[in-house]
Short mmCIF file of C-alpha atoms in Angstrom, two decimals:
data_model
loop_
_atom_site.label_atom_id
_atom_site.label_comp_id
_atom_site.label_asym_id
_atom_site.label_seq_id
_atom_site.Cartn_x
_atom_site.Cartn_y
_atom_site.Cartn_z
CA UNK A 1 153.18 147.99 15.98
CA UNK A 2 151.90 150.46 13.19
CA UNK A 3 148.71 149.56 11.13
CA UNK A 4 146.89 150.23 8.01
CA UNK A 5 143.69 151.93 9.06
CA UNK A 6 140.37 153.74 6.78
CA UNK A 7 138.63 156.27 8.15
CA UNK A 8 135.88 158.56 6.94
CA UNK A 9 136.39 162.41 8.57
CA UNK A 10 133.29 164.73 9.59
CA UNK A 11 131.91 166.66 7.03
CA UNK A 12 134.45 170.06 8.12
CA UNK A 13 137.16 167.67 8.17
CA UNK A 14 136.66 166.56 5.27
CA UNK A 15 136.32 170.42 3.63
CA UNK A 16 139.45 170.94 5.21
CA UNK A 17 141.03 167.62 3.86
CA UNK A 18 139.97 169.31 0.29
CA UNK A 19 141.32 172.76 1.27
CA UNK A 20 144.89 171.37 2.07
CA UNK A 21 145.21 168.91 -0.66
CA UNK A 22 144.31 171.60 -3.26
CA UNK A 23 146.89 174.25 -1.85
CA UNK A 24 143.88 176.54 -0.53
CA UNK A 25 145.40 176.74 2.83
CA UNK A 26 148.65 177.67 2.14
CA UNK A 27 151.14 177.36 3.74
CA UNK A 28 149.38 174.09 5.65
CA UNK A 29 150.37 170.77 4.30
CA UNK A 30 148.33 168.55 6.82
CA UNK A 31 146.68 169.25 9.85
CA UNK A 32 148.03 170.69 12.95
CA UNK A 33 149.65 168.45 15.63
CA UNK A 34 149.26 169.60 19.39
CA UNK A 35 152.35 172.58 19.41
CA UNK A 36 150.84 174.38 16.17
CA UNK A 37 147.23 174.10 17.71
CA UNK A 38 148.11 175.51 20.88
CA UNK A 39 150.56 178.31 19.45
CA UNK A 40 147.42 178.84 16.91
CA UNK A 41 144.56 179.27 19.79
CA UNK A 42 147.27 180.93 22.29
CA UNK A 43 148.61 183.47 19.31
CA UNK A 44 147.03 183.00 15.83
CA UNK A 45 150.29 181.63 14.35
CA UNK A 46 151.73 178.58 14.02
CA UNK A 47 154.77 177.13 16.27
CA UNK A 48 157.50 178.31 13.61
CA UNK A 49 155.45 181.93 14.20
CA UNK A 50 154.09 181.45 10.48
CA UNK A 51 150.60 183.82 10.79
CA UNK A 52 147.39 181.29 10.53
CA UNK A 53 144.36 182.05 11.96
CA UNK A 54 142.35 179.21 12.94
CA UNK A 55 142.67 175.40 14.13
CA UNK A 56 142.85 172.48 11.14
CA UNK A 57 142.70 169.38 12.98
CA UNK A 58 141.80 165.22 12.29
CA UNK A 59 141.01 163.02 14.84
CA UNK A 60 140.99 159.51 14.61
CA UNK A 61 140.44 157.68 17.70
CA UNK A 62 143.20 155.05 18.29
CA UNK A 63 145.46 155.51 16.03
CA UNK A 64 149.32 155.51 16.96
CA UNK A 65 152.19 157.11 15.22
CA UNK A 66 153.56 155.27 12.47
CA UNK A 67 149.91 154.18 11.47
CA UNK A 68 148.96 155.04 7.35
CA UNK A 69 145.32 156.21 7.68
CA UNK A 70 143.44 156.02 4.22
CA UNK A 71 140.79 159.16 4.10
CA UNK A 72 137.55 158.02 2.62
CA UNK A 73 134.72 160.19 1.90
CA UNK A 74 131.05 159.24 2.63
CA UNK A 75 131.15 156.96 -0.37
CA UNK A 76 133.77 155.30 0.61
CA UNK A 77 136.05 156.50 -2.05
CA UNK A 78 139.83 157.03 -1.18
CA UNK A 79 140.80 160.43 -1.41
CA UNK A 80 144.57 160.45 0.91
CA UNK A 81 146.47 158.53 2.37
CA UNK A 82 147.95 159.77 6.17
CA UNK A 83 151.00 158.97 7.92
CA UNK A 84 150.64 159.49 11.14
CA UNK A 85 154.06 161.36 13.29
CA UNK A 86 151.84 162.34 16.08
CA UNK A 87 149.09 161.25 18.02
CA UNK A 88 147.38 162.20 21.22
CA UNK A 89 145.10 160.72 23.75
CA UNK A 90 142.25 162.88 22.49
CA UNK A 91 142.73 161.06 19.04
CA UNK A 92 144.28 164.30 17.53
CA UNK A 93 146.44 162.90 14.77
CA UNK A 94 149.00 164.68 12.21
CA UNK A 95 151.54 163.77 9.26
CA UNK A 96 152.43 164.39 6.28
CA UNK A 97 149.18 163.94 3.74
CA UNK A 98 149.12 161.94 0.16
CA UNK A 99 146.91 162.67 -2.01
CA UNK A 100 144.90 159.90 -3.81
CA UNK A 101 143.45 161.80 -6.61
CA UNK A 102 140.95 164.58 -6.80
CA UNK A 103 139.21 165.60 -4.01
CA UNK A 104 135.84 166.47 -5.54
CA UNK A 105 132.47 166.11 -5.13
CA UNK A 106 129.09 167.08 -4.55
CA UNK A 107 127.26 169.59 -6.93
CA UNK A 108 129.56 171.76 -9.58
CA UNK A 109 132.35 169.87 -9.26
CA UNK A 110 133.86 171.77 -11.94
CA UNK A 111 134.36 174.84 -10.10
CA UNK A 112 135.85 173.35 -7.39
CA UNK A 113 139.41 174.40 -9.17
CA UNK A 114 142.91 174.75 -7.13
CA UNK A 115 144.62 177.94 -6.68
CA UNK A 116 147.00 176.93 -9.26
CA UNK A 117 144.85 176.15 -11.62
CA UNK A 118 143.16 179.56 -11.12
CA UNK A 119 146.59 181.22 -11.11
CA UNK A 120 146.99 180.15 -14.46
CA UNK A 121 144.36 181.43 -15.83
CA UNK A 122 144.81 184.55 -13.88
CA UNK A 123 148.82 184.55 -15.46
CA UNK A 124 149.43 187.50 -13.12
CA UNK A 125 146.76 190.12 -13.81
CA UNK A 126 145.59 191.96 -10.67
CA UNK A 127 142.76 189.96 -8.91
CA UNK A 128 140.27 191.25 -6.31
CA UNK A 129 138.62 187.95 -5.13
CA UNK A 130 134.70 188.45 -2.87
CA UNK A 131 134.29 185.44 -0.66
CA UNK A 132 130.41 184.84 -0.10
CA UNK A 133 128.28 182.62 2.53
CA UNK A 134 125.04 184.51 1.25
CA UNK A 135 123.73 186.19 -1.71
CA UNK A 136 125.19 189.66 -3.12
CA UNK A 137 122.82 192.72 -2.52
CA UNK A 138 122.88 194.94 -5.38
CA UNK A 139 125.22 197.39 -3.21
CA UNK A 140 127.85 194.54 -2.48
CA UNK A 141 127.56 194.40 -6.84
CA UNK A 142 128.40 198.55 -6.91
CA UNK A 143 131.29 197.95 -4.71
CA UNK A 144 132.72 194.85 -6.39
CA UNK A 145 132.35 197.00 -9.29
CA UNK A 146 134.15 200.00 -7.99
CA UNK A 147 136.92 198.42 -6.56
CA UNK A 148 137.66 196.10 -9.63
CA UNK A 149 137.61 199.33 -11.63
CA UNK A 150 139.83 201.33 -9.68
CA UNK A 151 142.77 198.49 -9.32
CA UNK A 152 141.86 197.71 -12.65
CA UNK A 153 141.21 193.96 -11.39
CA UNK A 154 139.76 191.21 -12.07
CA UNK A 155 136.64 189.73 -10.31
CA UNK A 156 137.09 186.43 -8.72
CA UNK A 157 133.74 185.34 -6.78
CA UNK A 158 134.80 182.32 -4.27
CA UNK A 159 131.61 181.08 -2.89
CA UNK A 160 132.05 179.66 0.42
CA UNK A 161 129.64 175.95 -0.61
CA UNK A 162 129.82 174.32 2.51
CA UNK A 163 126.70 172.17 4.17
CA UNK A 164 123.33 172.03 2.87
CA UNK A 165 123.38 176.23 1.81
CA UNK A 166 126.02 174.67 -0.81
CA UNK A 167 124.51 174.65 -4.34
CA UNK A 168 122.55 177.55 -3.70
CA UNK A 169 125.45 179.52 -2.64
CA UNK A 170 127.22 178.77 -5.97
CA UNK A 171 123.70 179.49 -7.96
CA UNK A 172 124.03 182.72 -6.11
CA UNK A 173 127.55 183.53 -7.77
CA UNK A 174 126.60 182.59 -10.97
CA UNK A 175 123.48 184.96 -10.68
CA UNK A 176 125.63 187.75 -9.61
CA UNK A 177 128.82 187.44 -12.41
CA UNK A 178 126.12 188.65 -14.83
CA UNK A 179 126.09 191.70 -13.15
CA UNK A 180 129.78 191.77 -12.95
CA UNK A 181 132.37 192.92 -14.80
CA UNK A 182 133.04 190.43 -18.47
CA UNK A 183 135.94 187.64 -17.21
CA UNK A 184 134.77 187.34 -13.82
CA UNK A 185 135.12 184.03 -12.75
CA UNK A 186 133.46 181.65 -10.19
CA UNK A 187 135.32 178.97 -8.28
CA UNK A 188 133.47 176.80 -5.25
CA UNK A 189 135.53 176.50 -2.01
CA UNK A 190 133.97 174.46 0.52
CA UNK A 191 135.26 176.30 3.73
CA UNK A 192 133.22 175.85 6.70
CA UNK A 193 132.49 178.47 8.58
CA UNK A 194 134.44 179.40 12.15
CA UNK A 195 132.43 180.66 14.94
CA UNK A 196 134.44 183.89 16.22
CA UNK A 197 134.31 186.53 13.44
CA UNK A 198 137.49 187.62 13.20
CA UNK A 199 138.75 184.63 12.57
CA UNK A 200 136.59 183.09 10.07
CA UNK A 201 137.49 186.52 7.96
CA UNK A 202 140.83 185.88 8.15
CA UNK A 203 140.60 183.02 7.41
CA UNK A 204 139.07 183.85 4.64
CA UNK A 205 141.88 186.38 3.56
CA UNK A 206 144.40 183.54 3.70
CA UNK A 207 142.40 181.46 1.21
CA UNK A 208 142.11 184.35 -1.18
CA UNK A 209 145.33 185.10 -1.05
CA UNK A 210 145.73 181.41 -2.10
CA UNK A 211 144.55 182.13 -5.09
CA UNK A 212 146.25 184.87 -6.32
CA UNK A 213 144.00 187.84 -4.89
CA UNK A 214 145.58 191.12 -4.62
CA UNK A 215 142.36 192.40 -2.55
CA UNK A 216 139.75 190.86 -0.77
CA UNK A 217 136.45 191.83 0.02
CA UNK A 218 134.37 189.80 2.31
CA UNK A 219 130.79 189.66 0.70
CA UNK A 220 127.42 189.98 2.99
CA UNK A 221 126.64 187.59 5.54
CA UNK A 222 123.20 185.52 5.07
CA UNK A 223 120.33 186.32 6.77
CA UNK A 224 118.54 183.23 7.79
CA UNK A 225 115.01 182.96 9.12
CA UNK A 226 114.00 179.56 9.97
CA UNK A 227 110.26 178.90 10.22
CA UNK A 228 108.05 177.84 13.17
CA UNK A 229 108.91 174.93 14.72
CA UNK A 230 105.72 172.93 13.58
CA UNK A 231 107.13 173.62 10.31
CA UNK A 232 110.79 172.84 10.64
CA UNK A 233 112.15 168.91 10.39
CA UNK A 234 112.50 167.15 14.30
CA UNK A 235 114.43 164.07 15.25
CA UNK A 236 113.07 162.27 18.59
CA UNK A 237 115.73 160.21 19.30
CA UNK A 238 115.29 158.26 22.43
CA UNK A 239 118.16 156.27 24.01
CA UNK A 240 118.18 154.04 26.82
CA UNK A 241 119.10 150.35 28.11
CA UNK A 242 117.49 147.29 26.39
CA UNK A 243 113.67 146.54 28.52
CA UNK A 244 113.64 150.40 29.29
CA UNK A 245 111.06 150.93 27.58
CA UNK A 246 111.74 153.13 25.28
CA UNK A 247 110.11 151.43 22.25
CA UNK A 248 107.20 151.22 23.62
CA UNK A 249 107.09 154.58 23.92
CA UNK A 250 108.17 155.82 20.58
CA UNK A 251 105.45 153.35 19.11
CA UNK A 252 102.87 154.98 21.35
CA UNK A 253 104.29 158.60 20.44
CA UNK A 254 103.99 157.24 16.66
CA UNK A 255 100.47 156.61 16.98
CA UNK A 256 99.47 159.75 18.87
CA UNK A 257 101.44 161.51 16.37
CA UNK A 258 99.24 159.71 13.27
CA UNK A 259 96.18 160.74 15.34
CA UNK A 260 96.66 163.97 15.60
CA UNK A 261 97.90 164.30 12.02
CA UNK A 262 99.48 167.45 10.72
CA UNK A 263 102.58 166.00 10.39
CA UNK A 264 104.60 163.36 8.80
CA UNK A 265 106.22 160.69 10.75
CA UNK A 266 108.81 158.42 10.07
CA UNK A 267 109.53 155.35 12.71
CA UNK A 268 113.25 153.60 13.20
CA UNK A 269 113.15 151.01 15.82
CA UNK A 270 116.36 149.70 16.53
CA UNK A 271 115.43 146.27 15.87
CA UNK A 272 113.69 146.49 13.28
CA UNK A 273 116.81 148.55 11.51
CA UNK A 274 118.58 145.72 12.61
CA UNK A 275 116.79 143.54 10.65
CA UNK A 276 116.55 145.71 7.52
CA UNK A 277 118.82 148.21 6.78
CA UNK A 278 121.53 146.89 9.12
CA UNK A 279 121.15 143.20 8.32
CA UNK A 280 124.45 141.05 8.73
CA UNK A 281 126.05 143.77 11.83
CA UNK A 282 127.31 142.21 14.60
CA UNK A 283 126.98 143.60 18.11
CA UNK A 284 130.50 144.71 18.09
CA UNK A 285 131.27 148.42 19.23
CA UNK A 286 131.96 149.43 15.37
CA UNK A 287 128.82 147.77 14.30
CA UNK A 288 126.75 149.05 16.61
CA UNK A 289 128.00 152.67 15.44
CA UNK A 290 127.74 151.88 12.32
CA UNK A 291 124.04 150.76 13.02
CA UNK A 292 123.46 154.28 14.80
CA UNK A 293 124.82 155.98 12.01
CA UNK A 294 122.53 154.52 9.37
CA UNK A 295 119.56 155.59 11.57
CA UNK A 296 120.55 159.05 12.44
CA UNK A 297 121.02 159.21 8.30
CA UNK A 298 117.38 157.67 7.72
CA UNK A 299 116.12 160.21 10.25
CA UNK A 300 118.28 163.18 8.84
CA UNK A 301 116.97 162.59 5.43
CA UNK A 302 113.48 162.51 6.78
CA UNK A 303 113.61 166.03 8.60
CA UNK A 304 115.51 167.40 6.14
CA UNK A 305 112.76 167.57 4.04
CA UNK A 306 110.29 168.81 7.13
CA UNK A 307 109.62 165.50 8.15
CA UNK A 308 109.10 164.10 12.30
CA UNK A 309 111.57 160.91 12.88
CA UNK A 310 111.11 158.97 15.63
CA UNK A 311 114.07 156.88 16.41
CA UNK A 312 114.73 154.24 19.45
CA UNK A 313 117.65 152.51 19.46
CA UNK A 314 120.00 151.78 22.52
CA UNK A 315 122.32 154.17 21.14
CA UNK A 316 124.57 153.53 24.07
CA UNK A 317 128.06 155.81 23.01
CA UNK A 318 127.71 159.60 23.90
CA UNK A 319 130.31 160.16 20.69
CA UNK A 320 128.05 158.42 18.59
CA UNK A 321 124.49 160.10 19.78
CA UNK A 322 126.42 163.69 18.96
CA UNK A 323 127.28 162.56 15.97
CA UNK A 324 123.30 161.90 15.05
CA UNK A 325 122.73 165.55 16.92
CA UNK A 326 125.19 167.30 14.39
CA UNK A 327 123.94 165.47 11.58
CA UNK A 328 120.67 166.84 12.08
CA UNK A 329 120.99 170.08 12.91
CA UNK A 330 123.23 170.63 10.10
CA UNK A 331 119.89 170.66 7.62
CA UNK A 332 118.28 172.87 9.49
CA UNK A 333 116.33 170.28 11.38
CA UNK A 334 116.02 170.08 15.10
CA UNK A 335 116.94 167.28 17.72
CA UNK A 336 115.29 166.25 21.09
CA UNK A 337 117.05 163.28 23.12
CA UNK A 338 114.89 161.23 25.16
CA UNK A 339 116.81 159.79 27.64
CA UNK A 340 114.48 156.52 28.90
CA UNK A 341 116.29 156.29 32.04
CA UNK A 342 114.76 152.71 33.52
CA UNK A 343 117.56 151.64 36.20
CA UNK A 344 119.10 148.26 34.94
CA UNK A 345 117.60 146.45 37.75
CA UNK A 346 113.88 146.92 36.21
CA UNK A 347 115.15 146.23 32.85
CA UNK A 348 116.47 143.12 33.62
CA UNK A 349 113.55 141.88 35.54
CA UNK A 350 111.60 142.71 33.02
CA UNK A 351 114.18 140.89 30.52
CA UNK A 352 111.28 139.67 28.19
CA UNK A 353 113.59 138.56 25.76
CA UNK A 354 115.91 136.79 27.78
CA UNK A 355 118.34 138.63 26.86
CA UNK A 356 120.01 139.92 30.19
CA UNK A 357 120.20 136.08 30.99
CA UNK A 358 121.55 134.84 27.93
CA UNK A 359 124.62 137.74 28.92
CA UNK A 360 125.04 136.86 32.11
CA UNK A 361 125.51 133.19 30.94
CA UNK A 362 128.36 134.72 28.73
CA UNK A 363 126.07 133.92 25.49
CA UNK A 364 126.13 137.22 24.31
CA UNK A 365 129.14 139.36 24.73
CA UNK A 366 129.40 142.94 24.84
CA UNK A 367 125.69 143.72 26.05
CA UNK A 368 125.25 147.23 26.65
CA UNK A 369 124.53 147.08 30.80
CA UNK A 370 126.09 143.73 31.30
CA UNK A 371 129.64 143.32 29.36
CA UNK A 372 129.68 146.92 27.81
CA UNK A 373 129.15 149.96 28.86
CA UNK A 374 126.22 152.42 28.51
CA UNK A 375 127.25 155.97 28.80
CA UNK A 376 124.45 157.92 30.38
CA UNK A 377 123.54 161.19 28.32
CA UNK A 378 124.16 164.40 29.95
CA UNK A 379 122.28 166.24 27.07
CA UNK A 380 118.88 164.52 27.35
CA UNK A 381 116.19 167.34 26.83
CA UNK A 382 113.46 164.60 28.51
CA UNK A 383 114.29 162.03 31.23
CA UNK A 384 112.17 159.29 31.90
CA UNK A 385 111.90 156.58 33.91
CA UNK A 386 109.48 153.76 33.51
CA UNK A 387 109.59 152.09 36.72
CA UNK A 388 106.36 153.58 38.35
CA UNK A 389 104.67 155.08 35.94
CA UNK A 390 102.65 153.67 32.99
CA UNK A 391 103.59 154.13 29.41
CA UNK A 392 100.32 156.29 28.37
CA UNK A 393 101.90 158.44 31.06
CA UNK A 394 105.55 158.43 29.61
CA UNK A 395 104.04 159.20 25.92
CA UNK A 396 102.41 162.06 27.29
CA UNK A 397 105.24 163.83 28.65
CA UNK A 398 107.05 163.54 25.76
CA UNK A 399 104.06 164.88 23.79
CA UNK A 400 103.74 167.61 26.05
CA UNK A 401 107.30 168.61 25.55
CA UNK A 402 106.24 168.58 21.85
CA UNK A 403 103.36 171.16 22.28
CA UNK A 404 105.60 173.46 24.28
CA UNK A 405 108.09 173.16 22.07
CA UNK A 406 105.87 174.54 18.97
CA UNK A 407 106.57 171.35 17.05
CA UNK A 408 102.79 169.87 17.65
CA UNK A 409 99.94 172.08 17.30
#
């Protein structure tokens, strides 16, 4: 039985939605089913032996073939529709791709142009296109300069604006056409960056190419220094059954925290989220994502701007707590699970709520412990359990891990 389904992709899905609906990744249509991924990681081509360098892939967990995923973005606009011919147990999906309308957004929209669009303009005059994920140096300028001369090109800058680095990327080009040859033009690509080297400039190559380069060069990589760590944003993000304790805790690290000053603190208890920002969710699996997700976006938003968030919900999906991890680290800020590890015995007895007895009485279905399941972190960078020691105890260690850490002076 097929189904009409919305989903929202990761933020590098969703740059490579943009890339394929626009005609940047040429010859791609949609993203790769399980042959062209393979034949791509095995042999950097696709399985028809078309040359492409590097893996473009959706998943959406659960969905079959024959299923017509809608794409949102973050807004929850539409931006394609996807009919799924192939789907895998690892929720790998792929299918033809229809586009909904533009795919744009974010800062200087304008510039984020299609190839043929650019093509036009270009109406066949030799093109040497720079791709940039930093600045240009006033040698990269000299060679740009050289080069464009000598094939008697023109410039096309294609700043790489993906994550947070973004708008200041595309400042960057701006900054650097005036130093550029007159008709040099400036179009924002949002292509996120590959790990291995060789492939993320080849990558690269391919989208140029797209656009109606006759030469490529690949433009500087940035040089990032990130400040000390009492300086940088941190999420504590502790996770563990209901009764664990870890509440308690993250109220008593608050207060140390406040005590010591130096820093600013922002505190997201799971029920009191739950009350506010996540008012009207049930306790279904999808809510209680959805619930995580609005606090790992609180807390991003608060170390993004150097702030300490202090987070303690159940948070009992490993998918989920990786998606908060990624979500922080991508602003630069850094991420310390607390895994508050209190066997579900204690918890129960300790049940001050009544909650482990309204579950067992079948009053409350799908209670993490109980009727659901709580996937145990393998990630935790503190484990804790509360069983025999006291919570002035528990606070300190994570405090401690603090102070070695650099984050509390």
């Amino acid at each position: 039985m097929t189904a009409n389904l919305q989903w929202t992709p990761d933020q590098r899905e969703l740059a490579d939605l943009e890339l394929l609906l626009s005609g940047a990744f040429h010859p791609l249509t949609g993203f790769l089913g399980h042959d062209d991924l393979h034949e791509v990681e095995a042999h950097g081509a696709l399985a028809d032996g078309t040359p492409w360098p590097a893996p473009v892939t959706l998943r959406v967990p659960g969905a079959q073939a024959g299923d017509r995923i809608t794409l949102l973005d973050p807004e929850g606009a539409a931006l394609a529709v996807l009919t799924v011919t192939e789907s895998g147990h690892d929720g790998l999906v792929a299918g033809p791709l229809e586009a909904l309308g533009a795919v744009e957004h974010g800062p200087f929209a304008r510039l984020r142009r299609s190839p043929d669009d650019v093509r036009k303009e270009l109406a066949g005059r030799p093109t040497l296109a720079v791709t940039m994920r930093g600045p240009l140096d006033d040698l990269s300028a000299q060679e740009i300069i050289a080069v464009a001369e000598e094939l008697d090109a023109t410039v096309l800058l294609l700043p790489l604006a993906y994550g947070e680095g973004g708008p200041a990327l595309v400042r960057a080009a701006l900054k650097a056409r005036e130093k550029l040859p007159e008709g040099t033009l400036v179009v924002s690509v949002p292509l996120a960056p590959r790990e291995d080297k060789e492939i993320d400039l080849e990558l690269r190559e391919h989208v140029a190419t797209a656009y109606g380069a006759a030469e490529h060069l690949a433009g500087p990589e940035p040089v990032t220094l990130p400040g000390p760590p009492h300086r940088r944003g941190l999420v504590v993000f502790f996770t563990g059954l209901s009764g664990s304790g870890k509440s308690t805790i993250a109220r008593g690290l608050r207060d140390a925290l406040l005590e010591l000053g130096g820093r600013t603190v922002t505190y997201l208890d799971g029920d009191v989220v739950r009350h506010l920002l996540s008012k009207g969710l049930t306790f279904s699996k999808s809510d209680r994502d959805l619930n995580i997700r609005r606090i790992g976006f609180v807390a991003t938003e608060a170390a993004r701007h150097g702030g300490l968030a202090i987070c303690a919900p159940i948070a009992p999906y490993e998918a989920t707590r990786a998606e908060v991890r990624e979500s922080v680290e991508s602003v630069g800020a850094d991420f310390l699970l607390v895994h508050v590890s209190t066997p579900l015995e204690e918890c129960e007895r300790r049940d001050r709520k009544g909650l482990y007895a309204k579950a067992r009485a079948g009053e409350i279905p799908e209670f993490t412990g109980v009727s659901d399941p709580y996937e145990e972190p393998d990630d935790a960078d503190l484990v804790i359990d509360t069983t025999h020691i006291s919570i002035e105890a528990a606070v300190s260690r994570v405090l401690d891990t603090l102070r070695s850490g650099g984050w509390v002076r």
